[in-house]
């Protein structure tokens, strides 16, 4: 099961977040900060799956934006990896050019895509 | 009031903020504006304001005052309003808020709306945050929509049904008829969500699972999967050359659930699995994702062996791949399969061991766990070398687990005692501070048991702490050993290695420096002080020095040290005659169970501990030991050392606890005849699955008695006692049957008077064959500290000639040698 879906930039600012389980607001910010710290400290040739607390993070970097998905053990990590790419391709098709800025401004619509 | 700014403007302004404080200020200002706008009940701009609120909520600011506004938006007629309203409801509302119930009516109306998009919105929201009450009310509507022909609605309804089932499992049967036709759709969206729905149903309820197996769901799924693979390029479902991989993965997962523990289903899917495994392209990540899922499925169902070999080969290929993700995934799946297909995984052992040297932390962790699972008697030396090397160079977070794993593996497969001790020493010196706390008593117990290695061990430990005494577990073990075997160290009689020349003073020097050092923990100091005290009996020339050291610590600030020092001082002054006997060599300790990280556990079978009973040696002699090599890995309790009940010995110090010398002894001035100390720890009669206890010296020829002889059932008692352990009597009962029919379900129970303690071990069987052709044996241990006359009442229950029999009897004819 997918627990959450985040798009965070390199400075740690959340561009998009969707939680599929209830998490307190203050906990969310802490979680996001820790997750992005974990992802930033990885080098390019390390694998994209990190074990964090009791779930796994699957992350993928697109220029200055990190897309991170938190899953539990029942999910196929590589399928989720593909899903992230699929999602970014969809956004790309829809907005004709995915850039961090554009993503923010058309945030409303990206959000809907996750629903 | 000017029109509120658009969401885009807001985002732009927030992004210009340079500090957190600036951002907070902007947001607060905007929140205030939004709040006043809500108060004014402004319909036109409500949707914009709520959108802004949602954005601010996402950034982490509280937005609960927008909840009612969301409801108003949902109730409005405009689609744009509804859209934002439902989005807000999904994000801000959940079943914890009472407001959410107000939505139920709105959702109900919208589920019956004429526009499919509005219906879709309502379904999404219900599927996202519906509480159990809402689900119960609206499940009927959802079910109706599940049967509609509109594929857009059908797929959303299926997902909503998943949520309903999760919240209210009783409603599962309601959706059952609708699922019949779900898989006949062409639309992949509907197919995908239907498979999710079926998966959820099968996982939740075994009845559903059985039903679906009967309804031949498997052939349907196989057909769909085949179409996916065989069909040509279809642009709308293509992902890097493979047609709808997400659906394929889902179907494979459902097949896994259906095929688990079921032969027929597994047989039906063998072909398709083989086909997927061979035909999928592996050059891209997509193909590998599908192969991974296939491998997991093959391992989980009752597949034929050819298929399993195929799966493990695929995993082996993954391991050699350059892509880190794939290697990680392969290691994870190998870990899952190593229990069942041990030999197949062994083939890839060298690759796995190479992965230990990888740079990636996740891969290293998996490789380490897998390596521990693969260690066996044949490869233990080579694997240990690699693992020790890994321990040297790995990150601190691994060291504790790695050290524990090495200890466990070494205990199970050590080819020789010397190798075992060498390995432990190596671990202590490299990762000493990461070793778990309970490893210290385990090690001490191990060292005690390998009698011939004492000299070698103490010499090596001495050399190790000579240079560096900062690693606490190492220092603790070393000080304990030096305290015990210091005489061997000084006399220089080591066979395995070059003996070193050490004087008593040098040994005391090192122990004193441990005591003084700032790096030593208080527990370590306790160990060192006790060791120094023990040396007072082993060493001959330096007793005065020892007395001085001990008396210094009588005024130490650390309460524990002070107490020990004061007690030892008292020992020197008033009870000097008892000192040698008190501080004599430790007997071999018993090992019951050992802790270990649970991932290391390999086999299903439990190995049983061998019960050791040994006599404490007369002062100066080495204790005799028995074989001690079977360990119960699955147990959880710490070792409970056997406390010899010879009157003047003290309880051993396991784990550095305070030796309560004075508390346990009866100091009435007659040391030798003091009764055995009352043992506060778990009873020395161990509960365990143990075979017959072995005594070193069985008190010669205690006559056996017939305790009971009635109705063809005869029960004989035979006795065993140790010369030096006189309070324990071990009784072996033998039950035999001289009638023509077997006695089944035989249960023997015994009771003794209050001054005794009794322990009954498990019987050899519960059936006594007829005509005296076999017996049941059972062992009883009786503790009789006060040497009173042994009496026992026994109760026998068994089935004979088809009826249940029961009898009570008293046994009074115990021979005097069994209890005096």
mmCIF file of N, CA, C and O in Angstrom, chain B residues 80 88 260 352-353 409 422 518 545 554 582 776 815:
data_model
loop_
_atom_site.group_PDB
_atom_site.id
_atom_site.type_symbol
_atom_site.label_atom_id
_atom_site.label_comp_id
_atom_site.label_asym_id
_atom_site.label_seq_id
_atom_site.Cartn_x
_atom_site.Cartn_y
_atom_site.Cartn_z
ATOM 1 N N UNK B 80 -17.185 23.564 -10.586
ATOM 2 C CA UNK B 80 -15.878 24.010 -10.061
ATOM 3 C C UNK B 80 -15.903 24.077 -8.545
ATOM 4 O O UNK B 80 -14.942 23.697 -7.876
ATOM 5 N N UNK B 88 -11.073 19.489 -0.848
ATOM 6 C CA UNK B 88 -10.852 19.931 0.517
ATOM 7 C C UNK B 88 -11.343 18.933 1.536
ATOM 8 O O UNK B 88 -10.686 18.673 2.549
ATOM 9 N N UNK B 260 -1.682 -19.835 -3.380
ATOM 10 C CA UNK B 260 -0.999 -20.204 -2.139
ATOM 11 C C UNK B 260 -1.669 -21.405 -1.515
ATOM 12 O O UNK B 260 -2.848 -21.400 -1.253
ATOM 13 N N UNK B 352 26.803 -13.094 -3.410
ATOM 14 C CA UNK B 352 26.217 -12.421 -2.260
ATOM 15 C C UNK B 352 27.313 -11.856 -1.379
ATOM 16 O O UNK B 352 27.232 -10.731 -0.880
ATOM 17 N N UNK B 353 28.358 -12.660 -1.198
ATOM 18 C CA UNK B 353 29.437 -12.177 -0.345
ATOM 19 C C UNK B 353 30.120 -10.965 -0.977
ATOM 20 O O UNK B 353 30.536 -10.036 -0.284
ATOM 21 N N UNK B 409 26.433 -17.508 14.756
ATOM 22 C CA UNK B 409 26.921 -18.451 13.746
ATOM 23 C C UNK B 409 28.120 -19.213 14.285
ATOM 24 O O UNK B 409 28.269 -20.417 14.056
ATOM 25 N N UNK B 422 39.103 -17.575 19.115
ATOM 26 C CA UNK B 422 39.786 -16.573 18.275
ATOM 27 C C UNK B 422 38.788 -15.638 17.625
ATOM 28 O O UNK B 422 38.970 -14.419 17.602
ATOM 29 N N UNK B 518 39.162 6.692 33.438
ATOM 30 C CA UNK B 518 37.893 7.404 33.266
ATOM 31 C C UNK B 518 36.986 6.716 32.271
ATOM 32 O O UNK B 518 35.792 6.940 32.239
ATOM 33 N N UNK B 545 49.110 -6.153 48.674
ATOM 34 C CA UNK B 545 48.722 -5.106 47.708
ATOM 35 C C UNK B 545 47.236 -5.152 47.435
ATOM 36 O O UNK B 545 46.559 -4.118 47.362
ATOM 37 N N UNK B 554 36.825 1.098 49.673
ATOM 38 C CA UNK B 554 35.784 1.095 50.693
ATOM 39 C C UNK B 554 35.155 2.457 50.876
ATOM 40 O O UNK B 554 34.066 2.584 51.426
ATOM 41 N N UNK B 582 35.460 -19.534 49.328
ATOM 42 C CA UNK B 582 34.543 -18.624 48.663
ATOM 43 C C UNK B 582 34.978 -18.279 47.256
ATOM 44 O O UNK B 582 34.183 -18.156 46.344
ATOM 45 N N UNK B 776 6.972 -46.842 29.490
ATOM 46 C CA UNK B 776 7.082 -45.387 29.414
ATOM 47 C C UNK B 776 8.070 -44.971 30.487
ATOM 48 O O UNK B 776 7.974 -45.431 31.626
ATOM 49 N N UNK B 815 13.675 -45.913 49.716
ATOM 50 C CA UNK B 815 14.821 -46.395 50.490
ATOM 51 C C UNK B 815 15.522 -45.227 51.174
ATOM 52 O O UNK B 815 15.565 -44.129 50.626
#
